[in-house]
GROMACS .gro file of C-alpha atoms in nm:
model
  442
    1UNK     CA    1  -2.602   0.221  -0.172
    2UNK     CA    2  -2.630   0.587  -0.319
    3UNK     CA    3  -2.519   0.709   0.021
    4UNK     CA    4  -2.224   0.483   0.007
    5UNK     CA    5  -2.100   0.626  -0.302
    6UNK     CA    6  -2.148   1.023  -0.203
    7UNK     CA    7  -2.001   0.953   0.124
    8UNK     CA    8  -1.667   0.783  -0.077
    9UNK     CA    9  -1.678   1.085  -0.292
   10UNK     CA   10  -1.682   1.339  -0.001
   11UNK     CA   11  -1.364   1.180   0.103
   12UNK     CA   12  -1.190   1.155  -0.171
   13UNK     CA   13  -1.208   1.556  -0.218
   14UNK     CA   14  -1.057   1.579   0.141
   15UNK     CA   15  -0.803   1.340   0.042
   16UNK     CA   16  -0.695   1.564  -0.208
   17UNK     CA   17  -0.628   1.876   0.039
   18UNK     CA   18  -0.430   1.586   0.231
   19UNK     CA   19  -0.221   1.461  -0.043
   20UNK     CA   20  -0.063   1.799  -0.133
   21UNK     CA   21   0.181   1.757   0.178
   22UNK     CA   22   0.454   1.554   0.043
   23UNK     CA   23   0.659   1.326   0.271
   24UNK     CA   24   1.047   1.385   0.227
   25UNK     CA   25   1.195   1.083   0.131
   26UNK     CA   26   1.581   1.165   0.154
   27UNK     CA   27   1.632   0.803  -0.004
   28UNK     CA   28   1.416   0.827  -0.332
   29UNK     CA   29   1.614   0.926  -0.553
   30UNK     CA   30   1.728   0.544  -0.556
   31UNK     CA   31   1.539   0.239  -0.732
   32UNK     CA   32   1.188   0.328  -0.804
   33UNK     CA   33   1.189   0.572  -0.463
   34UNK     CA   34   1.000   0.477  -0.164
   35UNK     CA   35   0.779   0.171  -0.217
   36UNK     CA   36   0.473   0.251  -0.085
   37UNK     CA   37   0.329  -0.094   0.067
   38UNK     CA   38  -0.019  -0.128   0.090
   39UNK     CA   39  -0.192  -0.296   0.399
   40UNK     CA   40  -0.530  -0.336   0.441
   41UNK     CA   41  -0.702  -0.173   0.760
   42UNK     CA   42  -0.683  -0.475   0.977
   43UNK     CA   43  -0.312  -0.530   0.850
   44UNK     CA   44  -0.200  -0.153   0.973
   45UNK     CA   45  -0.297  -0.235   1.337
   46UNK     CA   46  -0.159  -0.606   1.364
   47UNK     CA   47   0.234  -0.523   1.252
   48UNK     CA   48   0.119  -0.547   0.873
   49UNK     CA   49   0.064  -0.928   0.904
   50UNK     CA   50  -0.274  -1.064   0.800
   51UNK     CA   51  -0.204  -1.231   0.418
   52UNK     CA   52  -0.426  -1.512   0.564
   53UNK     CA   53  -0.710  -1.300   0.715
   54UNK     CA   54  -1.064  -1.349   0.593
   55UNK     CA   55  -1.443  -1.208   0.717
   56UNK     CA   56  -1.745  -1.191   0.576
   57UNK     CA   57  -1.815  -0.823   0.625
   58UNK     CA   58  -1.432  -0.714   0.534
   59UNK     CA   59  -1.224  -0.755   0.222
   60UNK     CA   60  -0.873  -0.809   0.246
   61UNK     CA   61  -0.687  -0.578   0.003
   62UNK     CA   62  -0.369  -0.803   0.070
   63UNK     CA   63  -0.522  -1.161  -0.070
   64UNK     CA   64  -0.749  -1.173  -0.340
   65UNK     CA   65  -0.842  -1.490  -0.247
   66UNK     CA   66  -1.030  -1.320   0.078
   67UNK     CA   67  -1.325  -1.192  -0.202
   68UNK     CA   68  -1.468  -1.593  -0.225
   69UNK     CA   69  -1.501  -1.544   0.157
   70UNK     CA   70  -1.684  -1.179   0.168
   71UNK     CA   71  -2.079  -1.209   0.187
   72UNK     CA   72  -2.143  -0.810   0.199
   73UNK     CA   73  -2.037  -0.527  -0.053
   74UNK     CA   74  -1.724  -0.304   0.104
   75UNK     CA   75  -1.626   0.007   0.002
   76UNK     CA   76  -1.327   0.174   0.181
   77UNK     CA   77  -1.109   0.465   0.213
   78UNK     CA   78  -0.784   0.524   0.424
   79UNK     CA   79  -0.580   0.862   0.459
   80UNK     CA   80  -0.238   0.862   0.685
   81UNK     CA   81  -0.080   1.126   0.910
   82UNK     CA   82   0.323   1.099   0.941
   83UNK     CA   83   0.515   1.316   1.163
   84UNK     CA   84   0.900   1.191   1.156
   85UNK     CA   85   1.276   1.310   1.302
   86UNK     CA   86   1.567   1.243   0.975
   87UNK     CA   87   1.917   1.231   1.088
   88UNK     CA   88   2.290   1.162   1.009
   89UNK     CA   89   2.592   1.207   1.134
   90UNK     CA   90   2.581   1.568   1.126
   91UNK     CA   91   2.195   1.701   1.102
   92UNK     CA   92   1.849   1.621   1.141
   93UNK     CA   93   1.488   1.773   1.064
   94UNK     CA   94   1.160   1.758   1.115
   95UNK     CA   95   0.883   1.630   0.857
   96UNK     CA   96   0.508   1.602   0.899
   97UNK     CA   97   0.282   1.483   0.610
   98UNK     CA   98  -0.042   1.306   0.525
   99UNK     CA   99  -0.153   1.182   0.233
  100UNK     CA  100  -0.411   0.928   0.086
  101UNK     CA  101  -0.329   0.539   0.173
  102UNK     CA  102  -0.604   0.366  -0.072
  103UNK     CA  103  -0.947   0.358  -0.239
  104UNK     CA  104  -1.077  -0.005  -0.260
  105UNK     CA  105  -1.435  -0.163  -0.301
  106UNK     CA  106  -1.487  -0.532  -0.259
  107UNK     CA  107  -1.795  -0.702  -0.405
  108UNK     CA  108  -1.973  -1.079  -0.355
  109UNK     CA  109  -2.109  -1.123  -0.712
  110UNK     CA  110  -2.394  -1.304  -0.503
  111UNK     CA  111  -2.649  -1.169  -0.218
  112UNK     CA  112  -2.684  -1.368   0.096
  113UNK     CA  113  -3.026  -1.239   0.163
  114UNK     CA  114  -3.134  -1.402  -0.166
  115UNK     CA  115  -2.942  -1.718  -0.003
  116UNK     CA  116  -3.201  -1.685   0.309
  117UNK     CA  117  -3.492  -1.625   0.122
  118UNK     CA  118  -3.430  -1.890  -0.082
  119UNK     CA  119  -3.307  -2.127   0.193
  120UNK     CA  120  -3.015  -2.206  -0.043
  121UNK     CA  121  -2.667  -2.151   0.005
  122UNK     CA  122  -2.397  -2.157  -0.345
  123UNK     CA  123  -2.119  -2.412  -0.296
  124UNK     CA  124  -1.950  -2.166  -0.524
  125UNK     CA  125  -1.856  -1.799  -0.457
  126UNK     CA  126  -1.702  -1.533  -0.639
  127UNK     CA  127  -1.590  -1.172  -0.537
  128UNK     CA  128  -1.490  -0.876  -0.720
  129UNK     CA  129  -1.280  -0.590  -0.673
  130UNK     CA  130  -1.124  -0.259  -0.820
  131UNK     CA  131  -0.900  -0.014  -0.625
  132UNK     CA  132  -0.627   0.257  -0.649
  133UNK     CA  133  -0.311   0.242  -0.485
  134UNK     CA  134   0.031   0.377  -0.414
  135UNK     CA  135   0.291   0.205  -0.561
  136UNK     CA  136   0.655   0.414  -0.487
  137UNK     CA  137   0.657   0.765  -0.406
  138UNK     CA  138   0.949   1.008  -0.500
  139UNK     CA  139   1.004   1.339  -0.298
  140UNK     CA  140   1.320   1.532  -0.179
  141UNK     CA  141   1.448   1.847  -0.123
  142UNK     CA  142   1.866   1.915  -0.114
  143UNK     CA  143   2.126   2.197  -0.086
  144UNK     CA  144   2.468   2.091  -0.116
  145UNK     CA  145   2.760   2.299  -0.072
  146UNK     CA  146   3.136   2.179  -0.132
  147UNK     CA  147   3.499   2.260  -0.284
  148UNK     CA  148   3.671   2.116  -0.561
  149UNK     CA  149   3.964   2.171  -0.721
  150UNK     CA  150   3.768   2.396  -0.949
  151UNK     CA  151   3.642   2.608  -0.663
  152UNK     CA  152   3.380   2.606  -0.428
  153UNK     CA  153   3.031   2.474  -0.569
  154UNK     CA  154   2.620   2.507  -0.536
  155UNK     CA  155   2.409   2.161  -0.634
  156UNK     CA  156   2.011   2.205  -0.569
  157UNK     CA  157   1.873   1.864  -0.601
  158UNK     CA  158   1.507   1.797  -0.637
  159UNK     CA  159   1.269   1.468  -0.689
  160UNK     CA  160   0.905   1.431  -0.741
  161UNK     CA  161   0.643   1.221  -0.851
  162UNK     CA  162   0.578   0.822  -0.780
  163UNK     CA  163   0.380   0.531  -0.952
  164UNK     CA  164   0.019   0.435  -0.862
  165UNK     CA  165  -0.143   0.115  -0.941
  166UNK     CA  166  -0.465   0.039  -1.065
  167UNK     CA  167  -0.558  -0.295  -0.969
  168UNK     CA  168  -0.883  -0.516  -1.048
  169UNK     CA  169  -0.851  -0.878  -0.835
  170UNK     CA  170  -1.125  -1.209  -0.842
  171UNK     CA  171  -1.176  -1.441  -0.626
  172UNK     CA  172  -1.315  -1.808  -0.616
  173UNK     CA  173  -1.395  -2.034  -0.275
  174UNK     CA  174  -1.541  -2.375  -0.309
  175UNK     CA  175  -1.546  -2.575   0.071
  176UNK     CA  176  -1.266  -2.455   0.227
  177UNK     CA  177  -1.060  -2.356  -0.033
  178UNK     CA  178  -1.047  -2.017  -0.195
  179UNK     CA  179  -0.789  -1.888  -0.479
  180UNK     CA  180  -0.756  -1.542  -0.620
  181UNK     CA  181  -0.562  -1.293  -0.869
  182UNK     CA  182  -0.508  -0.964  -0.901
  183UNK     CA  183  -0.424  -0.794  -1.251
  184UNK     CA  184  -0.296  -0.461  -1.186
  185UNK     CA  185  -0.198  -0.150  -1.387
  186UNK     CA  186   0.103   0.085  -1.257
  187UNK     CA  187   0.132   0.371  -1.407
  188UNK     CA  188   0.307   0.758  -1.349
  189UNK     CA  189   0.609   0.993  -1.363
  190UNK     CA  190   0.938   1.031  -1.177
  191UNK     CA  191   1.102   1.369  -1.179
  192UNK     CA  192   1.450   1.430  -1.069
  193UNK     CA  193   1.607   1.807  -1.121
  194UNK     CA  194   1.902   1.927  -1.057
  195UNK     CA  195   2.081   2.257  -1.051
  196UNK     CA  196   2.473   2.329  -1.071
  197UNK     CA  197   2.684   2.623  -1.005
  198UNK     CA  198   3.028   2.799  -0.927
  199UNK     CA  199   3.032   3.023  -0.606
  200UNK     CA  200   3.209   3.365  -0.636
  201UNK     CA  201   3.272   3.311  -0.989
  202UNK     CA  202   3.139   3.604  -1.184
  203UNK     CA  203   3.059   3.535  -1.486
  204UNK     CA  204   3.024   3.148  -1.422
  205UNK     CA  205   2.768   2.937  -1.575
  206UNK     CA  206   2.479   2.762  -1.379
  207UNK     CA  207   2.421   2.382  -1.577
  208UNK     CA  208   2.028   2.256  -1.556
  209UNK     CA  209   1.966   1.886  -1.558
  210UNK     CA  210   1.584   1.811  -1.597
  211UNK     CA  211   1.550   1.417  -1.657
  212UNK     CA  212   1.172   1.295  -1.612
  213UNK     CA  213   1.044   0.938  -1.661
  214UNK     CA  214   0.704   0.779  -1.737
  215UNK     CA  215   0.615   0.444  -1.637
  216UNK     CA  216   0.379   0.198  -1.725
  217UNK     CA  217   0.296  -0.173  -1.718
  218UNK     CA  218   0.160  -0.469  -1.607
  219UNK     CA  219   0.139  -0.699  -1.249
  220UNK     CA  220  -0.005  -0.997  -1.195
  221UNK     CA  221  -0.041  -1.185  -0.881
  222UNK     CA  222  -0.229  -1.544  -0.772
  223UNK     CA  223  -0.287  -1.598  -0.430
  224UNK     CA  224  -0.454  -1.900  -0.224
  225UNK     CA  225  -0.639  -1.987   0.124
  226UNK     CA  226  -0.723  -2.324   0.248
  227UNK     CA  227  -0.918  -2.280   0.601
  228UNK     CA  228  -0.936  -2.583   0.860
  229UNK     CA  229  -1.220  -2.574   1.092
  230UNK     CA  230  -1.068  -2.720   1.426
  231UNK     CA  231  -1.388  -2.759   1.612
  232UNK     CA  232  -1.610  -2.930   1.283
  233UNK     CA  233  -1.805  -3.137   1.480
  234UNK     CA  234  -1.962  -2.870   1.716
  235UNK     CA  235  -2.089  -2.643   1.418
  236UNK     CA  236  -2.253  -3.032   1.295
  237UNK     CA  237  -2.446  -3.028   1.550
  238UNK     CA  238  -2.501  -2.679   1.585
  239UNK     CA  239  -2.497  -2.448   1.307
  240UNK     CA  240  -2.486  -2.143   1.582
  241UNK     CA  241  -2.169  -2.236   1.709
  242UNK     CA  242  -1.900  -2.036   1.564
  243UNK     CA  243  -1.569  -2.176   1.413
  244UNK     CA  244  -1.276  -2.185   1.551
  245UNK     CA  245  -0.993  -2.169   1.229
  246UNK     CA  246  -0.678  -2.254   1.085
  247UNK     CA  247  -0.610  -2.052   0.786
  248UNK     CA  248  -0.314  -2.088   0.559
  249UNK     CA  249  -0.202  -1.852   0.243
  250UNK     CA  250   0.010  -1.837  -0.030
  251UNK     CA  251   0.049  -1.504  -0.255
  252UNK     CA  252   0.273  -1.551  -0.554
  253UNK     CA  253   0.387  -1.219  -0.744
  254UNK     CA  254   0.496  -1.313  -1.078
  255UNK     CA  255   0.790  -1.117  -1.256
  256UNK     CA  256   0.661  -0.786  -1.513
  257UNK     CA  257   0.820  -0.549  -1.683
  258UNK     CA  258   0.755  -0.145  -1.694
  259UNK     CA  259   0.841   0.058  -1.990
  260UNK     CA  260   1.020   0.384  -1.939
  261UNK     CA  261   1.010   0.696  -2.144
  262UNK     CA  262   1.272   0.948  -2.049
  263UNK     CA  263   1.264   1.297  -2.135
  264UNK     CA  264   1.584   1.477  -2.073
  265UNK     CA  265   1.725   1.777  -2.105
  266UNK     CA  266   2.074   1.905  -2.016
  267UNK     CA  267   2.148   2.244  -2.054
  268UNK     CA  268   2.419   2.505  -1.952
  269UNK     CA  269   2.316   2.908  -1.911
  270UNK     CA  270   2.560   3.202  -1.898
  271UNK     CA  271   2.457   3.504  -1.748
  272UNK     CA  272   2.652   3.813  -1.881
  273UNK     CA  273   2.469   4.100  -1.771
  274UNK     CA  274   2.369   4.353  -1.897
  275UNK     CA  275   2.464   4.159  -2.255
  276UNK     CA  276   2.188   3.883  -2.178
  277UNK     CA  277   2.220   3.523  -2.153
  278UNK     CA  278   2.394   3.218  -2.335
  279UNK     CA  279   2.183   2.941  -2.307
  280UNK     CA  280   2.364   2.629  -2.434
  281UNK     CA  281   2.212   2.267  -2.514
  282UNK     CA  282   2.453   1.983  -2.351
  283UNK     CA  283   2.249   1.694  -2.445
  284UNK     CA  284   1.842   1.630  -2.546
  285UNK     CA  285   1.660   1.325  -2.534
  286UNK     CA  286   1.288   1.265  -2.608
  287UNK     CA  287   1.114   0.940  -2.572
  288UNK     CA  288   1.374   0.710  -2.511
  289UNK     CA  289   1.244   0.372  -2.379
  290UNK     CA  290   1.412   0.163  -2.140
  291UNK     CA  291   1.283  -0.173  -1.952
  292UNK     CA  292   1.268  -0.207  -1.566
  293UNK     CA  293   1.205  -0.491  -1.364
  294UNK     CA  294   0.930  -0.556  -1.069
  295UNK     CA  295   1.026  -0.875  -0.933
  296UNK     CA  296   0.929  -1.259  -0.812
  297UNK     CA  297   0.753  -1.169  -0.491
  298UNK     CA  298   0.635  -1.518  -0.286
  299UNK     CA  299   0.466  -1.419   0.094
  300UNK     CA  300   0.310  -1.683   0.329
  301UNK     CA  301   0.070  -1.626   0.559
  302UNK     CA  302  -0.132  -1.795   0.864
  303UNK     CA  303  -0.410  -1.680   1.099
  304UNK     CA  304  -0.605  -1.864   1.389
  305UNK     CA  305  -0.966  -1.726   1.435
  306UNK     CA  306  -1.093  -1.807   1.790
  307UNK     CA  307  -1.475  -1.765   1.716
  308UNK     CA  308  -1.482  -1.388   1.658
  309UNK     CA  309  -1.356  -1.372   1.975
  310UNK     CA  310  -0.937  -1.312   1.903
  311UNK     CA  311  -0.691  -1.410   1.704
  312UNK     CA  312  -0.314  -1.435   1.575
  313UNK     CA  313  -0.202  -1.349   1.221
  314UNK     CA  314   0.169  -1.464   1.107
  315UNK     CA  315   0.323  -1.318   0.783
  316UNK     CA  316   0.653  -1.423   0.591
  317UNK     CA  317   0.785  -1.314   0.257
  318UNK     CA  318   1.029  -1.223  -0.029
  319UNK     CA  319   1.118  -1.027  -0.286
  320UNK     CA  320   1.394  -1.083  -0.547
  321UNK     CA  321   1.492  -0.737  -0.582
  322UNK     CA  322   1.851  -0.823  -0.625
  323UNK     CA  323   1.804  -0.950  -0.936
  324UNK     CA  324   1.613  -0.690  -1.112
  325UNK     CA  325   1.655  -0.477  -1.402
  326UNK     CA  326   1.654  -0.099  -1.382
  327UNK     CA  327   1.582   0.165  -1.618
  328UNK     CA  328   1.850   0.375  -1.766
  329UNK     CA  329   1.945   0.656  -1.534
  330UNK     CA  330   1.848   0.524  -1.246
  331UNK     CA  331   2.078   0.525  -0.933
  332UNK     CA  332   2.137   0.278  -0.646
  333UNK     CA  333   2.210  -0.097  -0.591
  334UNK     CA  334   1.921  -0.325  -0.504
  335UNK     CA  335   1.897  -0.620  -0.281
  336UNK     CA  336   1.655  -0.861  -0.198
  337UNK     CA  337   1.378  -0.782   0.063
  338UNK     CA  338   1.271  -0.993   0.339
  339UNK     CA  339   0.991  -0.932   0.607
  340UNK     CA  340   0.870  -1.107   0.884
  341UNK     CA  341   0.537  -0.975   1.084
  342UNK     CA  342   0.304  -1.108   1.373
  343UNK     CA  343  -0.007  -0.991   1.506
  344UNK     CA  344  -0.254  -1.006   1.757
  345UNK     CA  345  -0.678  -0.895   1.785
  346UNK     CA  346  -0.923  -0.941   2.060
  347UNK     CA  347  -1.322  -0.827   2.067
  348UNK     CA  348  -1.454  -0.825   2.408
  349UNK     CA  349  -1.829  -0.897   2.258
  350UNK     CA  350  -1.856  -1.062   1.934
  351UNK     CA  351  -2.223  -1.031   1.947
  352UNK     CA  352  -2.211  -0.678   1.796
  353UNK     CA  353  -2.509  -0.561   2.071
  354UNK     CA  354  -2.266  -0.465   2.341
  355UNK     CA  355  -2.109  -0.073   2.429
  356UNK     CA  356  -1.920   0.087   2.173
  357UNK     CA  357  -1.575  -0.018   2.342
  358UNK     CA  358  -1.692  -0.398   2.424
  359UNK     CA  359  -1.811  -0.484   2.054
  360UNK     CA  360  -1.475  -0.301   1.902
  361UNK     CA  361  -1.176  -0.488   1.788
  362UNK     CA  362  -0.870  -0.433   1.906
  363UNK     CA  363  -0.561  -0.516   1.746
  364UNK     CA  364  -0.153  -0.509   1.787
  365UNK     CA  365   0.145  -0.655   1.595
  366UNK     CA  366   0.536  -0.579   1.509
  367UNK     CA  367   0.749  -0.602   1.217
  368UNK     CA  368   1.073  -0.631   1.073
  369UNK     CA  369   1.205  -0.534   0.758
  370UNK     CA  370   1.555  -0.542   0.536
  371UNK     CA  371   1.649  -0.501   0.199
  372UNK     CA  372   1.515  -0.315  -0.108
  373UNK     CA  373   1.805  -0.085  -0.077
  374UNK     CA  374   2.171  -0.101  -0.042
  375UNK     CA  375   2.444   0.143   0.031
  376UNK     CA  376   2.784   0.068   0.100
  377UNK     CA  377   2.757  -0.276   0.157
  378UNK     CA  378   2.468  -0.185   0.377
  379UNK     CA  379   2.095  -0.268   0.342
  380UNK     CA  380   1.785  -0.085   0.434
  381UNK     CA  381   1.614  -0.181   0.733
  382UNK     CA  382   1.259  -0.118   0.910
  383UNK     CA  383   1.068  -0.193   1.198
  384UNK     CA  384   0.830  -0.120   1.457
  385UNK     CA  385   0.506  -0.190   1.636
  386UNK     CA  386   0.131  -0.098   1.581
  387UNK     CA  387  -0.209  -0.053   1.771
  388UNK     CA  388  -0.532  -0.017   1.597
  389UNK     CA  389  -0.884  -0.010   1.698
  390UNK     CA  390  -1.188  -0.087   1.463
  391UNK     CA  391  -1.545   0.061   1.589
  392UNK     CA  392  -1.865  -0.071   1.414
  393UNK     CA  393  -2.190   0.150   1.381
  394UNK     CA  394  -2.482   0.117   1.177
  395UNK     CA  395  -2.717   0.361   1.009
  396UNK     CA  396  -3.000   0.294   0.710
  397UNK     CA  397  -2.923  -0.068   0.677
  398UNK     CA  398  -2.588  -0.029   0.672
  399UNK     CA  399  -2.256  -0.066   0.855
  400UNK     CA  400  -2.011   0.178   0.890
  401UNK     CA  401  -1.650   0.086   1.042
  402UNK     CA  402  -1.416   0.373   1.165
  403UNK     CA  403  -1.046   0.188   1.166
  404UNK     CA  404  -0.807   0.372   1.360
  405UNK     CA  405  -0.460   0.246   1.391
  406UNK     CA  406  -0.085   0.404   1.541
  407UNK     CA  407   0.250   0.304   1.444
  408UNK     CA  408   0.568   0.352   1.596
  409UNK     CA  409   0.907   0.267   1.339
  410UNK     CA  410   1.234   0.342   1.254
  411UNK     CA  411   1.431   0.268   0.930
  412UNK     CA  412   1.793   0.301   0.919
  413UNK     CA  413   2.072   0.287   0.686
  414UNK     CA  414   2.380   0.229   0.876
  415UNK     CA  415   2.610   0.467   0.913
  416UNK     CA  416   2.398   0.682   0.657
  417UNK     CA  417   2.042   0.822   0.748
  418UNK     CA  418   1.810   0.684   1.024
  419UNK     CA  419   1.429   0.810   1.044
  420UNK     CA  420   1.226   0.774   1.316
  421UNK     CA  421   0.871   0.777   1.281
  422UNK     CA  422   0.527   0.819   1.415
  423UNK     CA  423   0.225   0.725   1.181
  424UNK     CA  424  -0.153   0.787   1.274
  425UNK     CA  425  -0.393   0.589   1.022
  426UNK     CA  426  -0.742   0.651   0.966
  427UNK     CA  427  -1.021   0.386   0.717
  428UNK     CA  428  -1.350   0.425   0.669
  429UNK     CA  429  -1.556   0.117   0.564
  430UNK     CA  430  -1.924   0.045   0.429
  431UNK     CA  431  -2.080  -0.233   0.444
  432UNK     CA  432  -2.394  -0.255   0.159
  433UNK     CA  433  -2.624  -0.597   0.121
  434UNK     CA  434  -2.819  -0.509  -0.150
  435UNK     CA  435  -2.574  -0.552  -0.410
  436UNK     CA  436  -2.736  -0.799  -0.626
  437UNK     CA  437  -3.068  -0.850  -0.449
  438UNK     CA  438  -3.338  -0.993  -0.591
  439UNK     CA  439  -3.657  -0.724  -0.557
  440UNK     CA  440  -3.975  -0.976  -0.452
  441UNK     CA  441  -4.227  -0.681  -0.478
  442UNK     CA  442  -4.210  -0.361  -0.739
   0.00000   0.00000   0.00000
C-alpha cells in the first residue's frame, strides 16, 4: 500500500502546477460563483448520471451508500483540462485551464481475503471514506469603459477565490440494502476587488473597493440503495453466474448554514503630484458575520447492471436554491436547479484476461441542466454529452485504473453570455486488498 500512497502524493504536487491556471468564470461574481459539481470517474463519462452505481473494486464519490458495496481499498485522483469560446452580443474570447477535480480514498473496514480464508462471508458491511473537493470557484477578469453624466469612467473588476469541502462519508449494506452519509466541512475565501476612476480628469480621484469573505460550515447528506437481482435463481444454483441488477437510489441533502466574515475596505486616493497623495477612508469593516444558505438538495437515481457486461444509469434531481439565504453583499437572484442525466457503458470482456481495448469500459451519457442562476427573468442553463474510457492494469498485487473521459457543453444565459466548452478529464485509481488483512505467518 506504501506505493499507493507515494504515487497519490506524486500527483498531488503536479496538481498543484495545474491548479494555478484559473478558469474565467464571467458569471461568479453572483451567488457563491461557479458551483463546482463533483462526479465521480464513471459519472464524467456517462452524462454525470450514476447516483445508483455500485462495484466492488470502485467507490462512488456521488452515494455514500456505494462504500457497504466496495470489497477493495480505492484511492483516487482526477485533474481536468478546459479549453472554452465566451461570447455576447458584442465579443468573445478564448480560455484554457486545468485544474484539480478531487482527491478521494474509499475503504471496506473488512478484507475479503480474510472472508476466503475463513470461508465466511459478513452479512454486514461497512465502508469508509475521506476526500477533498471543490465546492464553487470564483475567478474573473473585467475592464469596463462608459460615460455618465459625470464624464467618461474606468471600473477594473476582479474576483478570486472559491470554497472547498472536506468531506468524511460511511456506509452500511445488509442483503440488498445499503444506506450512507456524508458529513462534510466547506470551508474558504471569496475575493471581489474593484477599482474606479474618472478619464481625462486631472486631478480626479481613483476609489478602491476591496471586500473579501470567509466561509465556513457544515453539510450533511443521507443517501440509500436497494439492489434487485433479476436473475436470483441462476446465481442459486450457480454461484459463478453473475447478476444481472436493478438498482435504485435516493440522496437527500439536508439544509446548513455557512457563516461569513467580511472584511471590507472602501477607500478613495487623490493623486496631486508632486504634493503626494490623499488617501481617504469611505467605509471599514472587520469581521462582520452574516448567514448564508446551502439548500434542500433531493436526487434519484437508477442503474441496470447486465453482468459486467453493460449497463444504463438514470439520474434526476433538485435543488431549492430559490429559497435560500445569502450573505450580505452578495449579488444575483437565485432559482431553483433541476437536472436530468442518462448514461450508457459496455465492456467487451468482463473477464479482465482479454487485450487492453476488449477488457476496457466504455462509457457515454448526456445532460441537461437549468437554474442556480437568474438574470433578467432568465435562468442558467447547461448541457452536453460525454465519452469516457476506463483501462485496467495491474502491477505488485495491485490494480491500477487510468479513467479518461471528454465532454462537449454549452451553458447559456439568454440574451447575456453563452460558453461553449470542451473538457478533457483524466482519474487515476488504486485498488489495495490488504487493508485490514489478517497476517497468518510473521
Amino acid at each position: 500500500m506504501k506505493y499507493t500512497f507515494f504515487l497519490l502524493i506524486v500527483l498531488a504536487l503536479i496538481s498543484n502546477l495545474l491548479a494555478q491556471s484559473n478558469e474565467f468564470l464571467p458569471l461568479s461574481r453572483y451567488g457563491y460563483g461557479s458551483l463546482s459539481r463533483t462526479y465521480s470517474p464513471f459519472s464524467q463519462g456517462c452524462g454525470h448520471a450514476g447516483l445508483a452505481y455500485t462495484s466492488p473494486e470502485e467507490y462512488n464519490s456521488m452515494n455514500p451508500a456505494s462504500l457497504g458495496f466496495l470489497r477493495f481499498t480505492d484511492a483516487e485522483i482526477g485533474f481536468n483540462v478546459k479549453k472554452k469560446e465566451i461570447s455576447n452580443l458584442n465579443n468573445s474570447v478564448q480560455d484554457l485551464s486545468g485544474t484539480l477535480s478531487y482527491l478521494q480514498i474509499g475503504i471496506p473496514l473488512h478484507n475479503t481475503i480474510n472472508e476466503a480464508l475463513e470461508h465466511k462471508e459478513r452479512k454486514h458491511k461497512f465502508g469508509l471514506s475521506v476526500g477533498l473537493l471543490p465546492f464553487s470557484s470564483t475567478s474573473y477578469s473585467y475592464l469596463i469603459e462608459d460615460s455618465s453624466s459625470i464624464g467618461n469612467y474606468l471600473r477594473r473588476l476582479n474576483g478570486s477565490g472559491g470554497l472547498n469541502q472536506f468531506q468524511i462519508g460511511v456506509g452500511y449494506k445488509y442483503k440488498n440494502f445499503a444506506a450512507g452519509m456524508n458529513l462534510g466541512y466547506i470551508f474558504g475565501n471569496l475575493e471581489y476587488d474593484q477599482t474606479f476612476n474618472l478619464s481625462g480628469v486631472i486631478p480626479a480621484a481613483q476609489d478602491n473597493y476591496v471586500d473579501r469573505y470567509f466561509g465556513s460550515g457544515i453539510s450533511t447528506q443521507f443517501s440509500f440503495i436497494y439492489q434487485q437481482f433479476l436473475n436470483q435463481k441462476e446465481i442459486t444454483k450457480d454461484k459463478s453466474v453473475k447478476a444481472k441488477a436493478l438498482n435504485y437510489s435516493l440522496l437527500i441533502g439536508l439544509p446548513s448554514r455557512l457563516n461569513m466574515s467580511r472584511y471590507s475596505l472602501h477607500t478613495s486616493v487623490l493623486n496631486l503630484n508632486p504634493v503626494g497623495l490623499i488617501i481617504d477612508t469611505l467605509s471599514f469593516q472587520d469581521n462582520d458575520i452574516s448567514k448564508s444558505d446551502i439548500p434542500f438538495k433531493l436526487v434519484g437515481g437508477i442503474s441496470y447492471n447486465n453482468k459486467e457486461k453493460s449497463g444504463i444509469v438514470l439520474d434526476a434531481g433538485l435543488e431549492n436554491w430559490g429559497s435560500a439565504k445569502l450573505f450580505e453583499g452578495n449579488k444575483g437572484e437565485l432559482v431553483n436547479d433541476s437536472y436530468f442525466s442518462l448514461g450508457g457503458w459496455i465492456k467487451p470482456d468482463n473477464t479482465g484476461y482479454g487485450n487492453v481495448l476488449k477488457r476496457s469500459q466504455y462509457r457515454i451519457g448526456g445532460f441537461y441542466e437549468k437554474g442556480y442562476l437568474s438574470l433578467n427573468d432568465e435562468s442558467l442553463t447547461n448541457y452536453g454529452v460525454t465519452l469516457g474510457m476506463a483501462t485496467a492494469f495491474n502491477f505488485q498485487r495491485q490494480l491500477c485504473v487510468v479513467n479518461l473521459g471528454i465532454e462537449l457543453g454549452q451553458s447559456k444565459l439568454q440574451n447575456f453570455i453563452t460558453e461553449k466548452y470542451i473538457k478533457l478529464n483524466l482519474g487515476i485509481r488504486i485498488n489495495d486488498s490488504e487493508w485490514f488483512l489478517k497476517r497468518r505467518y510473521n
